[in-house]
Coordinates of C-alpha atoms in Angstrom, one line a residue:
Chain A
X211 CA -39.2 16.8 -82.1
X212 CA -35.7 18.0 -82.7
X213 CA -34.2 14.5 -84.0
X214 CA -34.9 10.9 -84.6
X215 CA -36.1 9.4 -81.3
X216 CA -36.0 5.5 -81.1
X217 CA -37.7 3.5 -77.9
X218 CA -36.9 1.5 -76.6
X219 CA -33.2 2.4 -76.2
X220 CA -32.1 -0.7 -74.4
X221 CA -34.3 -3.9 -74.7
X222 CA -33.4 -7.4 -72.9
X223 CA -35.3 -10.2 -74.6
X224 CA -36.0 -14.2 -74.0
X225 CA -35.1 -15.9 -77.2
X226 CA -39.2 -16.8 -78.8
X227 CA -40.3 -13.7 -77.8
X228 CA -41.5 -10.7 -79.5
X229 CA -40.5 -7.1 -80.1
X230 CA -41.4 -4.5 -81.3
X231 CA -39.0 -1.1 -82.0
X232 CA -40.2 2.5 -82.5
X233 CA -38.8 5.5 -84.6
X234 CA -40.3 8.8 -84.5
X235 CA -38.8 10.3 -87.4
X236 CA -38.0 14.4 -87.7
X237 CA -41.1 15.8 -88.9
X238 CA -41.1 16.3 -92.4
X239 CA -38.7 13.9 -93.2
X240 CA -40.5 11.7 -96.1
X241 CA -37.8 8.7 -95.5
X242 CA -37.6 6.5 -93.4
X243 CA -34.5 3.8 -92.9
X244 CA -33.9 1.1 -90.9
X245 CA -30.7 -0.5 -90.5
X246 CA -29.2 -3.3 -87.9
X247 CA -25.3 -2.8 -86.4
X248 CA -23.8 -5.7 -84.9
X249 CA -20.8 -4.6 -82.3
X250 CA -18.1 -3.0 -83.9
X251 CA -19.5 -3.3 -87.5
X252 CA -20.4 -1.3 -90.2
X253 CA -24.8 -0.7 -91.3
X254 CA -26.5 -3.3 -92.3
X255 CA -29.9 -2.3 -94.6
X256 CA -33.1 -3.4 -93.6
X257 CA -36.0 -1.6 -94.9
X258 CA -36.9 1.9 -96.2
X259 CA -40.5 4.0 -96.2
X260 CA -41.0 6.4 -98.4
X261 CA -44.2 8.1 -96.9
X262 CA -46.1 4.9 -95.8
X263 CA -44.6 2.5 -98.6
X264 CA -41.6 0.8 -98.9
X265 CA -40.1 0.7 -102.1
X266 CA -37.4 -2.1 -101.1
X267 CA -37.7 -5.0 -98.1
X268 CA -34.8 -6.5 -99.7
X269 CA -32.2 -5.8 -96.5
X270 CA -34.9 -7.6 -94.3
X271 CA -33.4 -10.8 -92.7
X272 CA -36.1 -13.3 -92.7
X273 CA -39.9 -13.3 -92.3
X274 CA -39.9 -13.6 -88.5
X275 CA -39.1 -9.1 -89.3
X276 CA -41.1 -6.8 -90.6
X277 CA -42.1 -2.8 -90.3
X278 CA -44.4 -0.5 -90.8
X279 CA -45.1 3.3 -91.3
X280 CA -48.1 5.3 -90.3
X281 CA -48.3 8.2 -93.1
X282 CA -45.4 10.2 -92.9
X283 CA -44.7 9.5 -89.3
X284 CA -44.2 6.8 -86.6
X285 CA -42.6 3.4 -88.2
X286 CA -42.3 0.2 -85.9
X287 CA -40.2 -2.8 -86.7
X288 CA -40.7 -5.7 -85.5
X289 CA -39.4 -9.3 -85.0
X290 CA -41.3 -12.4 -83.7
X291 CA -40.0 -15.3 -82.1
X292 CA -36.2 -13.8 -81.4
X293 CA -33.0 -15.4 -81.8
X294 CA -29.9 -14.6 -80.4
X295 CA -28.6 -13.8 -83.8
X296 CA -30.5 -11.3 -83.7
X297 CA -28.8 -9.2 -80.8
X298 CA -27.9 -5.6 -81.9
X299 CA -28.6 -1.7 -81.9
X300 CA -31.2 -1.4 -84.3
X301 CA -30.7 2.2 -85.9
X302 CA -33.7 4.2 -87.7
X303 CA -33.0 7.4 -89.8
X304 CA -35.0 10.1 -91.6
X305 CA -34.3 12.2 -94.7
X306 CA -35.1 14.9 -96.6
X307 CA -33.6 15.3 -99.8
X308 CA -30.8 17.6 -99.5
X309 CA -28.9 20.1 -101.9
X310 CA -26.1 17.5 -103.7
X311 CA -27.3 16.9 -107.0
X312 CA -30.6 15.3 -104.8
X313 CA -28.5 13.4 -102.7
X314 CA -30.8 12.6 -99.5
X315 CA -29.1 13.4 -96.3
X316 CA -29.8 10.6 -93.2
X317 CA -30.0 12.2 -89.7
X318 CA -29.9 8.8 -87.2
X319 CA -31.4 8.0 -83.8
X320 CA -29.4 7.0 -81.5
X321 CA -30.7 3.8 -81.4
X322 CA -32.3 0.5 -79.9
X323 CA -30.0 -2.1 -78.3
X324 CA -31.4 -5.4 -78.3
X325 CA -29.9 -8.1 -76.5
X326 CA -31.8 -11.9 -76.5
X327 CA -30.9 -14.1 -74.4
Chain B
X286 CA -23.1 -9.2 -100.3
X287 CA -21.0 -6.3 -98.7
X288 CA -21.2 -3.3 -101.9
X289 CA -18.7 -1.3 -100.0
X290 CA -15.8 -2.1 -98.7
X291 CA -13.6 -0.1 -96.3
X292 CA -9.8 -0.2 -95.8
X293 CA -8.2 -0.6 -93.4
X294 CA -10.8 -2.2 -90.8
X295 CA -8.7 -0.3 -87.2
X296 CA -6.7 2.7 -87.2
X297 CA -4.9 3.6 -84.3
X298 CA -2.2 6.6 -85.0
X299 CA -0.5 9.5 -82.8
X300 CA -1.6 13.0 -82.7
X301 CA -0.6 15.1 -85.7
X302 CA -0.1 12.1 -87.8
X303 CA -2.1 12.2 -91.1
X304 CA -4.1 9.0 -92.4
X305 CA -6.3 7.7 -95.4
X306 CA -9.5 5.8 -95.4
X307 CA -10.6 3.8 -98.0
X308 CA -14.0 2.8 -99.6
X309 CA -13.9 0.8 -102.5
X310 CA -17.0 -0.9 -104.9
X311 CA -17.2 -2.9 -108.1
X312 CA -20.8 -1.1 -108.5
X313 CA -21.6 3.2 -109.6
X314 CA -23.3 5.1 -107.5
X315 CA -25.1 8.1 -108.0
X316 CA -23.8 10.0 -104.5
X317 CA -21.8 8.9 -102.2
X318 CA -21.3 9.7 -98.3
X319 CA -18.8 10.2 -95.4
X320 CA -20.6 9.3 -91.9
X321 CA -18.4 9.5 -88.1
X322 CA -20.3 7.3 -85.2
X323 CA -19.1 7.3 -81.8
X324 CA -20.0 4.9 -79.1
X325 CA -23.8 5.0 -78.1
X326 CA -24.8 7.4 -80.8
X327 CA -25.8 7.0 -84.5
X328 CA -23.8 8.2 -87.4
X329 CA -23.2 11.7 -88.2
X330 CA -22.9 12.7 -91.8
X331 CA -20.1 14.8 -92.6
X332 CA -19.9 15.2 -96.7
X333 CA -21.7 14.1 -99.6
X334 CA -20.1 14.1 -103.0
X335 CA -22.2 13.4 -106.1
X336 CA -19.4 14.3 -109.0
X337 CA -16.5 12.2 -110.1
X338 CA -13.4 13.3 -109.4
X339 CA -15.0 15.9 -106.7
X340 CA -12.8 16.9 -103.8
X341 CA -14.4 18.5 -100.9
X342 CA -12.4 20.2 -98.1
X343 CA -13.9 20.0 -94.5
X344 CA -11.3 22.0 -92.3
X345 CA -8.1 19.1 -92.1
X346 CA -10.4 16.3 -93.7
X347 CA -10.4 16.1 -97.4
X348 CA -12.8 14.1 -99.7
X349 CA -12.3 12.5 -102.9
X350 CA -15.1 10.4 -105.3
X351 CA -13.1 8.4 -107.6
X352 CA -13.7 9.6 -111.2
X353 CA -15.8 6.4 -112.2
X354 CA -17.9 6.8 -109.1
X355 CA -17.2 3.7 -108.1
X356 CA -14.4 4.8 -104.9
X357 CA -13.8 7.4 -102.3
X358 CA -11.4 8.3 -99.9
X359 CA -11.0 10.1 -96.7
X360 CA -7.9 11.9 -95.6
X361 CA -7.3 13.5 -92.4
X362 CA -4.5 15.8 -91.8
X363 CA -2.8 16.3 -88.7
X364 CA -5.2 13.9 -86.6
X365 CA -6.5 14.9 -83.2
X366 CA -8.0 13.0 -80.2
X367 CA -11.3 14.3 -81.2
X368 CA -11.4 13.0 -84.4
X369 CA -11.4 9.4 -83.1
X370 CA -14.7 7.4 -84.1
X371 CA -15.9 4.8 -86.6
X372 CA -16.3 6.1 -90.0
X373 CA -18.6 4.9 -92.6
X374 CA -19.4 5.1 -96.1
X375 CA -22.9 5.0 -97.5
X376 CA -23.8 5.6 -101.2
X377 CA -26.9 5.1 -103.1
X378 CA -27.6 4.1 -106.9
X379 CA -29.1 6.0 -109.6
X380 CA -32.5 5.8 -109.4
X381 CA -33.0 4.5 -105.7
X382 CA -32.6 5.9 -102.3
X383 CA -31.6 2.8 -100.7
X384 CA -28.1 3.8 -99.0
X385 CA -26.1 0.6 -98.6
X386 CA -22.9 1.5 -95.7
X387 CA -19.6 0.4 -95.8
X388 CA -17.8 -2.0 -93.4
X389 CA -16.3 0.8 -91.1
X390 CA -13.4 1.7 -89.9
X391 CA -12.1 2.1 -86.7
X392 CA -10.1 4.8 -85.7
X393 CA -8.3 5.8 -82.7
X394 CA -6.0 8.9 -82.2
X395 CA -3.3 8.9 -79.1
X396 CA -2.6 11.8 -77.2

């Protein structure tokens, strides 16, 4: 596709429950982020993929979240048994490395809004 | 641990008045980036600067990594409407492609 898509873009949840997010990164794109946004703040790092590894879970909350990447492609994060702390827009990127002294360039979806109740 | 910290948090200013944003870190990174977000969509990048000391131009905004690599700065001339959004800092250490973002900041221009 022509950008990052992201489903679900809006999900409503029962705190317990499971979910699972998708990113459908640009095609190409070797990277893969995720990042969590709590209302009106600034990114907060999750995970990253390069190809189908992940060189750092370090951003990753707890162990009720994890992700994975097929190949070079779809990536799904998910978290078991929700909390309400966990209400946010979950925001997935992809990157190629761009032309500033190998500086990778992030092109974002638009994101999965996550509200538990 | 927030790595990058933004100044000031909310911005709200007049049309035609100019402003500065701040992102300040005690750590080096390798590159560093200038991101707008407005509401329901996710961050746009609009420079990266990999050189200390670099300024970059972008029609009225202009871009500064401090010469340790350790700051940057965003400074928009003559604000318009259209320039309202949150903006965000990201930068990444040497060696790693992990991009940490700053805290944001909010900013509003008045017509």
């Amino acid at each position: 596709g022509a950008g990052v898509s992201q489903s679900p873009s809006n999900k409503v949840t029962e705190k317990g429950k499971d979910v699972e997010l998708r990113c459908d990164p640009i095609s190409g794109h070797t990277a893969l982020y995720w990042y969590r946004q709590r209302l009106g703040q600034g990114l907060e790092f999750l995970i990253y993929f390069q190809g189908n590894s992940a060189p750092d879970k370090s951003g990753l909350p707890s162990d009720r979240f994890s992700a994975e990447r097929t190949g070079e492609s779809v990536s799904t994060l998910t978290i078991q048994r929700t909390q309400q702390e966990d209400s946010a827009v979950y925001l997935c990127a992809s990157s190629s490395r761009g032309n500033r002294g190998g500086a990778w360039e992030l092109f974002f979806g638009e994101g999965s809004r996550l509200t538990v109740l | 641990t927030q790595l990058l910290e933004q100044s000031p948090q909310f911005l709200s200013i007049q049309e035609g008045e100019n402003l500065t944003v701040y992102c300040n870190s005690s750590s080096v990174f390798s590159s560093l980036q200038w991101y707008r977000q407005e509401p329901g969509e996710g961050p746009v990048l609009l420079v990266t600067v990999v050189t200390g000391g670099e300024v970059k131009k972008l029609k009225r905004l202009t871009f500064q990594f401090g010469d340790a690599r350790k700051d940057s700065s965003l400074h928009i001339t003559a604000a318009q409407p259209g320039d309202t959004g949150l903006y965000l800092c990201a930068g990444a250490k040497s060696g790693t492609y992990k991009y940490i973002f700053g805290t944001g900041t909010r900013l509003k221009v008045l017509a």
